[in-house]
Amino acid sequence: MEPRFKKVTIVGMGFMGASLGLAVKKAKLAREVCGLGRNMDRLKKARSIGAADTVTVDIKSAVTGAELVVISLPVMMIPVMFREIKPFLTKDTPVTDMGSVKGNVCEKTAMFDTNGQFTGSHPVVGGEKTGAASARAELYRGGVCIVAGSSKAKSKSAKAVEGFWKALGMKVMYMTPQKHDAVMAGVSHLPHMAAFALVNANEENVRKKKDAIGTGFKSMTRIAASGGEIWSEIFLMNKREIMKQADRYMAQLGRIRTMVEKSDINGIKKYIEHSKKLRESLDK
Amino acid sequence: MEPRFKKVTIVGMGFMGASLGLAVKKAKLAREVCGLGRNMDRLKKARSIGAADTVTVDIKSAVTGAELVVISLPVMMIPVMFREIKPFLTKDTPVTDMGSVKGNVCEKTAMFDTNGQFTGSHPVVGGEKTGAASARAELYRGGVCIVAGSSKAKSKSAKAVEGFWKALGMKVMYMTPQKHDAVMAGVSHLPHMAAFALVNANEENVRKKKDAIGTGFKSMTRIAASGGEIWSEIFLMNKREIMKQADRYMAQLGRIRTMVEKSDINGIKKYIEHSKKLRESLDK
């Protein structure tokens, strides 16, 4: 059977991009996976692990002939990269991304997207890993991918992008870019902020009391080992929603702190039992 | 070879106590493990999984003949229970606990501890599980146990308690009760507070957007499924240090929030890279 795509181009061969290349090859979705990047040594490493068939630093040759382009770059770069690849796309080539922010990304990309080729995506997988060396073919399978757009009037691009993620074994959810950013500010961006702050607040213990640090602290701060470049851009590209979430979170912390100060043991117990029930509902 | 102890009594057969019973039996540390509790049905279940040889709701028969007593109860109950078992101990019987707070527990216990029998312990293991049904014999092995006391002038009780934890495969650290509480407020109590608040701040998403919630949020909030009774007592028994940590944490959150508000991308990037380095040092 012929693969669905003759050529899929992945722009950016970091952890997410290289994992995508491995996944596409494994699912036999494309005859050729082409990896575009800026550093030939790193690109060759990605190719050597099987994340791409061809690699290049040349935009034109990377994109020419591609039947799908996936931009796997930090969020601020996505609209810029779209503008750079656009001259080499046919007017029907679907383009998507994997960024953690959708409102700002879709809005800025739309300024250059005269043919409606771009559909925003956010595969809700990954974690704190960086670099092609950590890439895994199974990263996407079984996960959820949020596609930013209306679930009713799907564009040609949106249909192609949805089919692509489904072919990789993902469950696709549609959300407007704005809804996506509001939800992710709460369930992903805020937790990262909380983890960064938690590690910083414990700098002395981390340096001097390593042995006393148990699995609770470690699993809670695992995501604090995420990359600064990626996450500083996410924070600024989703600034308004993240500030809203930070305020909500500090208000909640203030609530518990006040109950502790007042020795309100029943209030604290109720608060914790409520958290417990909510958290347990996620494992069902 | 004869086991080290003829009889070890565990007061409280919840997750921690039952796991301890399993561990003691597996290590052949005691000829008899006796489980003391309030509910005979639950105690029989603990016995049926092998966490105790004998179980009882009668304090006198539980403690009589014990060569070591481990109190595995919520922190507020520990001094109270010590007072109740004291009349049935020989004056040399070492008694310890497994509570997450040491200052308040050791201080209050000392009021009844005329013979210096009590040494505080805190095995830094466990997590959010509750109930004997989840107990595991391997919970303690390889973990760290903080023993509250001076590392120099060890009492007879402290030596016995230290030997007990080591025989279960734990690494023992000595800290003063005050130092223990200051460290744990940062690396354990604050993370729990942070997780409870994070789940509460996301109540709507948890209820309505389950599918969009990834592994980051889940691993970060795993400890939010901890028990309300246990944790409300920990918060109040370590009130002063926990409030200090809550203030430090909110100040750190305020710092990032301000950088986001000012679009200070370099500041945010540095802050995250600093967290990343600190967090990664824990895995080395």
Coordinates of C-alpha atoms in Angstrom, one line a residue:
Chain A
M1 CA 0.0 0.0 0.0
E2 CA 1.2 3.5 -0.9
P3 CA 1.8 5.7 2.2
R4 CA -0.7 8.5 2.7
F5 CA 1.9 11.2 2.0
K6 CA 4.7 11.3 -0.5
K7 CA 6.6 13.8 1.6
V8 CA 6.1 15.2 5.1
T9 CA 8.3 18.0 6.2
I10 CA 9.0 18.6 9.9
V11 CA 10.5 22.0 10.7
G12 CA 12.6 21.7 13.8
M13 CA 14.1 18.4 14.9
G14 CA 14.1 18.7 18.7
F15 CA 12.4 16.2 21.0
M16 CA 8.9 16.8 19.6
G17 CA 9.9 17.0 16.0
A18 CA 12.2 14.0 16.0
S19 CA 9.6 11.9 17.9
L20 CA 7.1 12.9 15.3
G21 CA 9.5 11.8 12.5
L22 CA 10.0 8.4 14.2
A23 CA 6.2 8.1 14.6
V24 CA 5.5 8.9 11.0
K25 CA 8.1 6.4 9.8
K26 CA 6.8 3.7 12.1
A27 CA 3.2 4.2 11.0
K28 CA 4.4 4.2 7.3
L29 CA 2.5 7.4 6.8
A30 CA 5.0 9.0 4.4
R31 CA 7.4 7.8 1.8
E32 CA 9.8 10.6 2.8
V33 CA 10.1 12.5 6.1
C34 CA 12.2 15.6 5.6
G35 CA 13.7 17.3 8.6
L36 CA 14.5 21.0 8.3
G37 CA 16.7 22.7 10.9
R38 CA 19.5 25.2 11.4
N39 CA 22.3 22.9 12.6
M40 CA 23.5 20.2 10.2
D41 CA 25.2 18.2 12.9
R42 CA 22.1 18.0 15.0
L43 CA 20.0 17.2 11.9
K44 CA 22.3 14.4 11.0
K45 CA 22.0 12.9 14.4
A46 CA 18.2 13.1 14.1
R47 CA 18.5 11.3 10.7
S48 CA 20.8 8.7 12.2
I49 CA 18.2 7.6 14.7
G50 CA 15.6 7.3 11.9
A51 CA 13.6 10.4 12.6
A52 CA 14.0 11.6 9.0
D53 CA 14.9 10.2 5.6
T54 CA 16.4 13.5 4.4
V55 CA 17.6 16.5 6.4
T56 CA 18.5 20.0 5.2
V57 CA 19.1 23.6 6.4
D58 CA 17.6 24.9 3.1
I59 CA 14.0 26.0 3.4
K60 CA 13.2 25.7 -0.3
S61 CA 14.4 22.2 -0.8
A62 CA 12.8 21.1 2.5
V63 CA 9.4 22.3 1.6
T64 CA 9.2 21.8 -2.1
G65 CA 7.0 18.8 -2.8
A66 CA 5.8 18.4 0.7
E67 CA 2.2 17.3 1.1
L68 CA 2.1 18.3 4.8
V69 CA 4.4 20.6 6.8
V70 CA 4.5 20.4 10.6
I71 CA 6.3 23.3 12.3
S72 CA 7.9 22.1 15.5
L73 CA 9.4 25.3 16.9
P74 CA 9.1 27.5 20.0
V75 CA 5.8 29.3 19.7
M76 CA 7.1 32.8 18.8
M77 CA 8.9 31.3 15.8
I78 CA 5.8 29.6 14.3
P79 CA 4.2 32.5 12.4
V80 CA 7.7 33.7 11.3
M81 CA 8.5 30.3 9.9
F82 CA 5.1 30.0 8.2
R83 CA 5.9 33.2 6.3
E84 CA 9.3 31.9 5.3
I85 CA 8.0 28.6 3.9
K86 CA 4.9 30.0 2.3
P87 CA 6.5 30.9 -1.1
F88 CA 7.5 27.2 -1.6
L89 CA 4.1 25.7 -0.8
T90 CA 1.4 24.8 -3.3
K91 CA -1.8 26.7 -2.4
D92 CA -3.3 23.5 -1.0
T93 CA -0.5 22.3 1.2
P94 CA -1.7 21.9 4.7
V95 CA 0.6 23.3 7.4
T96 CA 0.3 22.7 11.1
D97 CA 2.3 23.2 14.3
M98 CA 2.7 21.6 17.7
G99 CA 2.9 24.7 19.9
S100 CA 1.4 25.0 23.4
V101 CA -0.3 28.4 22.6
K102 CA -2.9 28.7 19.9
G103 CA -4.6 32.2 20.0
N104 CA -1.5 34.3 19.3
V105 CA 0.0 31.7 17.0
C106 CA -3.1 31.3 14.8
E107 CA -3.7 35.1 14.8
K108 CA -0.2 36.0 13.7
T109 CA 0.0 33.2 11.2
A110 CA -3.3 34.2 9.7
M111 CA -1.8 37.5 8.6
F112 CA 0.3 35.6 6.0
D113 CA -2.1 32.8 5.4
T114 CA -3.9 34.0 2.3
N115 CA -5.0 30.5 1.3
G116 CA -6.2 29.1 4.6
Q117 CA -3.4 26.5 4.6
F118 CA -2.6 26.7 8.3
T119 CA -4.4 24.8 11.1
G120 CA -3.1 25.0 14.6
S121 CA -2.4 21.8 16.5
H122 CA -1.4 21.0 20.1
P123 CA -0.6 17.4 20.8
V124 CA -0.9 17.2 24.6
V125 CA 2.1 15.0 25.1
G126 CA 5.7 15.5 25.7
G127 CA 7.0 16.7 29.0
E128 CA 10.3 18.2 30.0
K129 CA 12.5 16.3 27.6
T130 CA 14.5 18.2 25.0
G131 CA 16.6 17.2 22.0
A132 CA 16.4 14.5 19.3
A133 CA 18.4 12.1 21.4
S134 CA 15.4 11.5 23.8
A135 CA 12.9 11.1 20.9
R136 CA 10.4 8.3 21.1
A137 CA 8.2 6.8 18.3
E138 CA 5.4 6.1 20.8
L139 CA 5.2 9.7 22.1
Y140 CA 2.0 10.5 20.3
R141 CA 0.1 7.2 20.2
G142 CA -2.9 7.2 22.6
G143 CA -2.6 10.9 23.4
V144 CA -4.9 13.8 22.8
C145 CA -4.3 16.4 20.1
I146 CA -6.2 19.6 20.2
V147 CA -6.9 21.1 16.8
A148 CA -7.6 24.8 16.9
G149 CA -10.6 25.7 14.8
S150 CA -14.3 25.3 14.6
S151 CA -15.5 21.7 14.8
K152 CA -18.3 22.4 12.4
A153 CA -17.0 24.1 9.3
K154 CA -13.7 22.3 8.9
S155 CA -11.4 23.6 6.2
K156 CA -9.6 21.3 3.8
S157 CA -6.4 21.9 5.8
A158 CA -8.1 21.1 9.1
K159 CA -9.4 17.8 7.7
A160 CA -6.0 16.8 6.5
V161 CA -4.4 17.7 9.8
E162 CA -7.1 15.9 11.8
G163 CA -6.5 12.8 9.6
F164 CA -2.8 13.0 10.1
W165 CA -3.0 13.0 13.9
K166 CA -5.6 10.2 13.9
A167 CA -3.4 8.1 11.7
L168 CA -0.7 8.4 14.4
G169 CA -3.1 7.0 17.0
M170 CA -4.2 10.3 18.6
K171 CA -7.6 11.4 19.7
V172 CA -8.5 14.7 18.2
M173 CA -10.4 17.4 20.0
Y174 CA -11.5 20.7 18.4
M175 CA -11.3 23.9 20.4
T176 CA -11.3 27.6 19.4
P177 CA -7.7 29.0 19.8
Q178 CA -9.1 31.2 22.6
K179 CA -10.7 28.3 24.5
H180 CA -7.5 26.2 24.0
D181 CA -5.4 29.0 25.6
A182 CA -7.8 29.4 28.5
V183 CA -7.8 25.7 29.3
M184 CA -4.1 25.2 28.8
A185 CA -3.2 28.2 31.0
G186 CA -4.9 26.3 33.8
V187 CA -3.9 22.7 33.2
S188 CA -0.4 23.2 31.7
H189 CA 1.0 26.7 31.8
L190 CA 0.1 27.4 35.5
P191 CA 1.4 24.0 36.6
H192 CA 4.8 24.8 35.0
M193 CA 4.9 28.2 36.7
A194 CA 4.0 26.5 40.0
A195 CA 6.7 23.9 39.6
F196 CA 9.4 26.5 38.6
A197 CA 8.4 28.6 41.7
L198 CA 8.4 25.5 44.0
V199 CA 11.9 24.5 43.0
N200 CA 13.2 28.1 43.4
A201 CA 11.5 28.4 46.8
N202 CA 13.4 25.3 47.9
E203 CA 16.8 26.2 46.5
E204 CA 18.5 25.7 49.8
N205 CA 16.9 22.3 50.5
V206 CA 17.6 21.1 46.9
R207 CA 21.3 22.1 47.4
K208 CA 21.8 20.8 50.9
K209 CA 19.1 18.3 51.9
K210 CA 18.8 16.2 48.7
D211 CA 18.5 13.0 50.8
A212 CA 15.5 14.3 52.6
I213 CA 13.6 15.0 49.4
G214 CA 11.0 12.3 48.7
T215 CA 9.1 11.1 45.6
G216 CA 6.3 13.7 46.2
F217 CA 8.5 16.6 45.7
K218 CA 10.2 14.9 42.7
S219 CA 7.1 14.0 40.8
M220 CA 5.6 17.4 41.6
T221 CA 8.6 19.3 40.2
R222 CA 9.5 17.0 37.3
I223 CA 8.1 19.5 34.8
A224 CA 10.4 22.2 36.4
A225 CA 13.2 20.7 34.3
S226 CA 11.5 22.1 31.1
G227 CA 13.4 24.3 28.7
G228 CA 13.7 28.1 29.4
E229 CA 13.5 29.1 25.7
I230 CA 10.3 27.2 25.0
W231 CA 8.6 28.1 28.2
S232 CA 9.4 31.8 28.4
E233 CA 7.8 32.1 24.9
I234 CA 4.7 30.2 26.0
F235 CA 4.3 32.5 29.0
L236 CA 4.5 35.6 26.9
M237 CA 2.4 34.3 24.0
N238 CA -0.4 33.4 26.5
K239 CA 0.3 36.3 28.9
R240 CA -3.3 37.4 29.6
E241 CA -4.6 33.9 30.4
I242 CA -1.5 33.0 32.4
M243 CA -1.7 36.1 34.6
K244 CA -5.4 35.3 35.2
Q245 CA -4.5 31.8 36.3
A246 CA -1.6 32.9 38.4
D247 CA -4.0 35.2 40.3
R248 CA -6.5 32.4 40.7
Y249 CA -3.8 30.2 42.0
M250 CA -2.4 32.7 44.5
A251 CA -6.0 33.3 45.7
Q252 CA -6.4 29.6 46.4
L253 CA -3.0 29.5 48.2
G254 CA -4.1 32.5 50.2
R255 CA -7.3 30.7 51.2
I256 CA -5.4 27.7 52.6
R257 CA -2.8 29.9 54.3
T258 CA -5.6 31.8 56.1
M259 CA -7.2 28.6 57.3
V260 CA -3.8 27.4 58.6
E261 CA -3.3 30.8 60.3
K262 CA -6.7 30.5 61.9
S263 CA -6.2 26.9 62.9
D264 CA -9.4 26.1 61.0
I265 CA -8.9 22.3 60.9
N266 CA -12.3 21.5 59.5
G267 CA -11.9 24.1 56.7
I268 CA -8.5 22.6 55.8
K269 CA -9.8 19.1 55.9
K270 CA -12.8 19.9 53.6
Y271 CA -10.5 21.8 51.2
I272 CA -8.1 18.8 51.0
E273 CA -10.9 16.2 50.7
H274 CA -12.3 18.3 47.8
S275 CA -8.9 18.3 46.1
K276 CA -8.6 14.6 46.6
K277 CA -12.0 13.9 45.0
L278 CA -11.2 16.1 42.0
R279 CA -7.8 14.6 41.5
E280 CA -9.0 11.0 41.8
S281 CA -11.6 11.7 39.2
L282 CA -8.8 12.2 36.7
D283 CA -7.7 8.5 37.2
K284 CA -11.1 7.1 36.4
Chain B
M1 CA 18.7 -17.3 63.7
E2 CA 16.4 -15.7 66.2
P3 CA 14.7 -12.5 65.0
R4 CA 16.0 -9.3 66.5
F5 CA 12.7 -8.7 68.4
K6 CA 10.3 -11.1 70.1
K7 CA 7.4 -8.7 69.5
V8 CA 7.0 -5.5 67.6
T9 CA 3.7 -3.6 68.1
I10 CA 2.4 -1.3 65.4
V11 CA -0.2 1.1 66.5
G12 CA -2.5 2.0 63.5
M13 CA -2.8 -0.4 60.6
G14 CA -3.4 2.1 57.7
F15 CA -1.2 2.2 54.6
M16 CA 2.0 3.1 56.5
G17 CA 1.4 0.8 59.4
A18 CA 0.4 -2.2 57.4
S19 CA 3.3 -1.7 55.0
L20 CA 5.6 -1.7 58.0
G21 CA 4.1 -4.9 59.2
L22 CA 4.7 -6.6 55.9
A23 CA 8.3 -5.2 55.8
V24 CA 9.1 -6.4 59.3
K25 CA 7.7 -9.9 58.5
K26 CA 9.6 -10.1 55.2
A27 CA 12.9 -9.1 56.9
K28 CA 12.2 -11.6 59.6
L29 CA 12.8 -8.9 62.2
A30 CA 10.2 -10.0 64.7
R31 CA 8.8 -13.3 65.8
E32 CA 5.5 -11.5 66.4
V33 CA 4.1 -8.4 64.8
C34 CA 1.0 -7.2 66.7
G35 CA -1.3 -4.7 65.1
L36 CA -3.3 -2.4 67.4
G37 CA -6.3 -0.5 66.0
R38 CA -9.9 0.6 66.7
N39 CA -11.8 -1.4 64.1
M40 CA -11.6 -5.2 64.3
D41 CA -12.8 -5.7 60.8
R42 CA -10.1 -3.5 59.3
L43 CA -7.5 -5.1 61.6
K44 CA -8.5 -8.6 60.5
K45 CA -8.0 -7.5 56.9
A46 CA -4.6 -6.3 57.7
R47 CA -3.8 -9.6 59.3
S48 CA -5.2 -11.5 56.4
I49 CA -2.7 -9.8 54.0
G50 CA 0.1 -10.8 56.3
A51 CA 0.8 -7.3 57.9
A52 CA 0.4 -8.7 61.4
D53 CA 0.5 -12.0 63.3
T54 CA -1.9 -10.8 65.9
V55 CA -4.4 -7.9 66.0
T56 CA -6.3 -6.4 68.8
V57 CA -8.2 -3.3 69.9
D58 CA -7.0 -3.7 73.5
I59 CA -4.1 -1.4 74.3
K60 CA -2.8 -3.5 77.2
S61 CA -2.5 -6.8 75.4
A62 CA -1.1 -5.1 72.3
V63 CA 1.8 -3.4 74.1
T64 CA 2.6 -5.9 76.9
G65 CA 5.7 -7.8 76.0
A66 CA 6.6 -5.5 73.0
E67 CA 10.3 -4.8 72.5
L68 CA 9.5 -2.0 70.1
V69 CA 6.4 0.0 69.5
V70 CA 5.8 2.1 66.4
I71 CA 2.9 4.6 66.4
S72 CA 1.5 5.0 63.0
L73 CA -1.2 7.5 63.5
P74 CA -2.1 11.0 62.3
V75 CA 0.3 13.4 64.0
M76 CA -2.0 14.9 66.6
M77 CA -2.8 11.5 68.0
I78 CA 0.9 10.4 68.5
P79 CA 1.5 12.1 71.9
V80 CA -2.0 11.1 73.1
M81 CA -1.3 7.4 72.1
F82 CA 2.1 7.5 73.8
R83 CA 0.4 8.5 77.0
E84 CA -2.1 5.7 76.7
I85 CA 0.5 2.9 76.1
K86 CA 3.0 4.1 78.6
P87 CA 1.6 2.3 81.6
F88 CA 2.1 -1.1 79.8
L89 CA 5.7 -0.5 78.6
T90 CA 8.8 -1.6 80.5
K91 CA 10.9 1.4 81.3
D92 CA 13.4 0.4 78.5
T93 CA 10.9 -0.2 75.7
P94 CA 11.8 2.0 72.7
V95 CA 8.8 3.8 71.1
T96 CA 8.9 5.6 67.8
D97 CA 6.4 7.0 65.3
M98 CA 6.2 7.7 61.5
G99 CA 4.7 11.2 61.6
S100 CA 5.5 14.0 59.1
V101 CA 5.9 16.6 61.9
K102 CA 8.5 16.2 64.6
G103 CA 8.9 19.4 66.7
N104 CA 5.4 19.5 68.1
V105 CA 5.2 15.7 68.3
C106 CA 8.4 15.3 70.2
E107 CA 7.7 18.2 72.5
K108 CA 4.2 17.0 73.5
T109 CA 5.3 13.4 73.8
A110 CA 8.2 14.5 76.1
M111 CA 5.7 15.7 78.6
F112 CA 4.8 12.1 79.4
D113 CA 8.1 10.5 78.5
T114 CA 9.7 10.3 81.9
N115 CA 12.1 7.5 80.9
G116 CA 13.3 8.8 77.5
Q117 CA 11.7 5.9 75.7
F118 CA 10.4 8.0 72.7
T119 CA 12.5 8.8 69.6
G120 CA 10.7 10.5 66.7
S121 CA 11.0 9.0 63.2
H122 CA 9.9 10.1 59.8
P123 CA 10.4 7.6 57.0
V124 CA 10.3 9.8 53.9
V125 CA 8.3 7.4 51.8
G126 CA 4.6 6.8 51.2
G127 CA 2.7 9.1 49.0
E128 CA -1.0 9.6 48.7
K129 CA -2.2 6.0 49.4
T130 CA -4.4 5.2 52.3
G131 CA -5.6 1.9 53.8
A132 CA -4.0 -1.5 54.5
A133 CA -5.3 -2.8 51.2
S134 CA -2.7 -0.8 49.3
A135 CA 0.2 -1.8 51.7
R136 CA 3.5 -2.9 50.2
A137 CA 6.4 -4.7 51.9
E138 CA 8.9 -2.8 49.8
L139 CA 7.7 0.7 50.8
Y140 CA 10.6 1.3 53.2
R141 CA 13.5 -0.4 51.5
G142 CA 16.0 2.0 50.0
G143 CA 14.2 5.1 51.4
V144 CA 15.5 7.7 53.8
C145 CA 14.3 7.8 57.5
I146 CA 14.8 11.0 59.4
V147 CA 15.4 10.3 63.1
A148 CA 14.7 13.3 65.3
G149 CA 17.4 13.9 67.8
S150 CA 21.0 14.7 68.3
S151 CA 23.3 12.6 66.1
K152 CA 26.0 12.9 68.8
A153 CA 24.5 11.8 72.1
K154 CA 22.2 9.0 71.0
S155 CA 19.9 7.7 73.7
K156 CA 19.4 3.9 74.1
S157 CA 16.0 4.4 72.4
A158 CA 17.5 6.3 69.5
K159 CA 20.0 3.5 68.9
A160 CA 17.4 0.9 68.9
V161 CA 15.1 2.9 66.5
E162 CA 18.0 3.6 64.2
G163 CA 18.9 -0.1 64.1
F164 CA 15.3 -1.0 63.3
W165 CA 15.1 1.3 60.3
K166 CA 18.5 0.2 59.0
A167 CA 17.5 -3.4 59.3
L168 CA 14.5 -2.6 57.0
G169 CA 17.0 -1.3 54.4
M170 CA 16.5 2.4 55.1
K171 CA 19.2 5.1 55.2
V172 CA 19.0 7.0 58.5
M173 CA 19.5 10.8 58.8
Y174 CA 19.6 12.6 62.1
M175 CA 18.0 16.1 62.4
T176 CA 16.8 18.1 65.3
P177 CA 13.0 18.1 65.4
Q178 CA 13.1 21.8 64.5
K179 CA 15.4 21.4 61.5
H180 CA 13.2 18.5 60.3
D181 CA 10.1 20.6 60.4
A182 CA 11.8 23.5 58.6
V183 CA 13.1 21.2 55.8
M184 CA 9.8 19.2 55.5
A185 CA 7.7 22.4 55.4
G186 CA 9.6 23.2 52.2
V187 CA 10.0 19.9 50.5
S188 CA 6.9 18.1 51.5
H189 CA 4.2 20.2 53.2
L190 CA 4.4 23.1 50.8
P191 CA 4.3 20.9 47.8
H192 CA 1.1 19.3 49.2
M193 CA -0.4 22.7 49.7
A194 CA 0.6 23.7 46.2
A195 CA -1.0 20.6 44.7
F196 CA -4.2 21.0 46.7
A197 CA -4.5 24.6 45.5
L198 CA -3.6 23.7 41.9
V199 CA -6.4 21.2 41.6
N200 CA -8.9 23.6 43.2
A201 CA -7.9 26.4 40.9
N202 CA -8.6 24.0 38.0
E203 CA -11.9 22.7 39.2
E204 CA -13.8 23.6 36.1
N205 CA -11.1 22.0 33.8
V206 CA -10.9 18.9 35.9
R207 CA -14.7 18.5 35.6
K208 CA -15.2 19.4 32.0
K209 CA -11.9 19.1 30.1
K210 CA -10.5 15.8 31.4
D211 CA -9.3 14.8 27.9
A212 CA -7.2 17.9 27.5
I213 CA -5.3 17.2 30.8
G214 CA -1.8 15.8 30.1
T215 CA 0.7 13.9 32.2
G216 CA 2.3 17.1 33.5
F217 CA -0.7 18.1 35.4
K218 CA -1.4 14.6 36.6
S219 CA 2.1 13.9 37.9
M220 CA 2.2 17.4 39.5
T221 CA -1.1 16.9 41.3
R222 CA -0.7 13.2 42.2
I223 CA -0.1 14.2 45.9
A224 CA -3.3 16.2 45.9
A225 CA -5.1 12.9 46.4
S226 CA -3.7 12.6 50.0
G227 CA -6.0 12.2 52.9
G228 CA -7.7 15.2 54.5
E229 CA -7.4 14.0 58.1
I230 CA -3.7 13.3 58.0
W231 CA -2.8 16.5 56.1
S232 CA -5.0 19.0 58.0
E233 CA -3.2 17.8 61.2
I234 CA 0.2 18.1 59.6
F235 CA -0.5 21.7 58.5
L236 CA -1.6 22.7 62.0
M237 CA 1.1 20.8 63.8
N238 CA 3.7 22.6 61.6
K239 CA 1.8 25.8 61.3
R240 CA 4.6 28.3 61.8
E241 CA 7.0 26.8 59.2
I242 CA 4.3 26.1 56.7
M243 CA 3.1 29.7 56.8
K244 CA 6.7 30.8 56.3
Q245 CA 7.0 28.5 53.3
A246 CA 3.6 29.6 51.8
D247 CA 4.8 33.2 52.0
R248 CA 8.1 32.3 50.3
Y249 CA 6.2 30.4 47.6
M250 CA 3.8 33.2 46.9
A251 CA 6.6 35.6 46.7
Q252 CA 8.3 33.4 44.0
L253 CA 5.0 33.2 42.1
G254 CA 4.7 36.9 42.4
R255 CA 8.2 37.3 40.9
I256 CA 7.3 35.3 37.8
R257 CA 4.0 36.9 37.4
T258 CA 5.6 40.4 37.4
M259 CA 8.1 39.3 34.8
V260 CA 5.3 38.0 32.6
E261 CA 3.4 41.2 33.1
K262 CA 6.4 43.2 32.1
S263 CA 7.1 40.8 29.1
D264 CA 10.6 40.4 30.6
I265 CA 11.5 37.4 28.4
N266 CA 15.1 37.2 29.5
G267 CA 14.2 37.3 33.2
I268 CA 11.7 34.5 32.7
K269 CA 14.1 32.4 30.7
K270 CA 16.8 32.8 33.4
Y271 CA 14.3 31.9 36.1
I272 CA 13.3 28.8 34.3
E273 CA 16.8 27.7 33.4
H274 CA 17.7 28.1 37.1
S275 CA 14.8 25.9 38.1
K276 CA 15.8 23.4 35.5
K277 CA 19.3 23.1 36.8
L278 CA 18.1 22.8 40.4
R279 CA 15.6 20.1 39.5
E280 CA 18.0 18.1 37.4
S281 CA 20.5 18.0 40.2
L282 CA 17.9 15.9 42.1
D283 CA 18.2 13.1 39.5
K284 CA 21.9 12.9 39.7

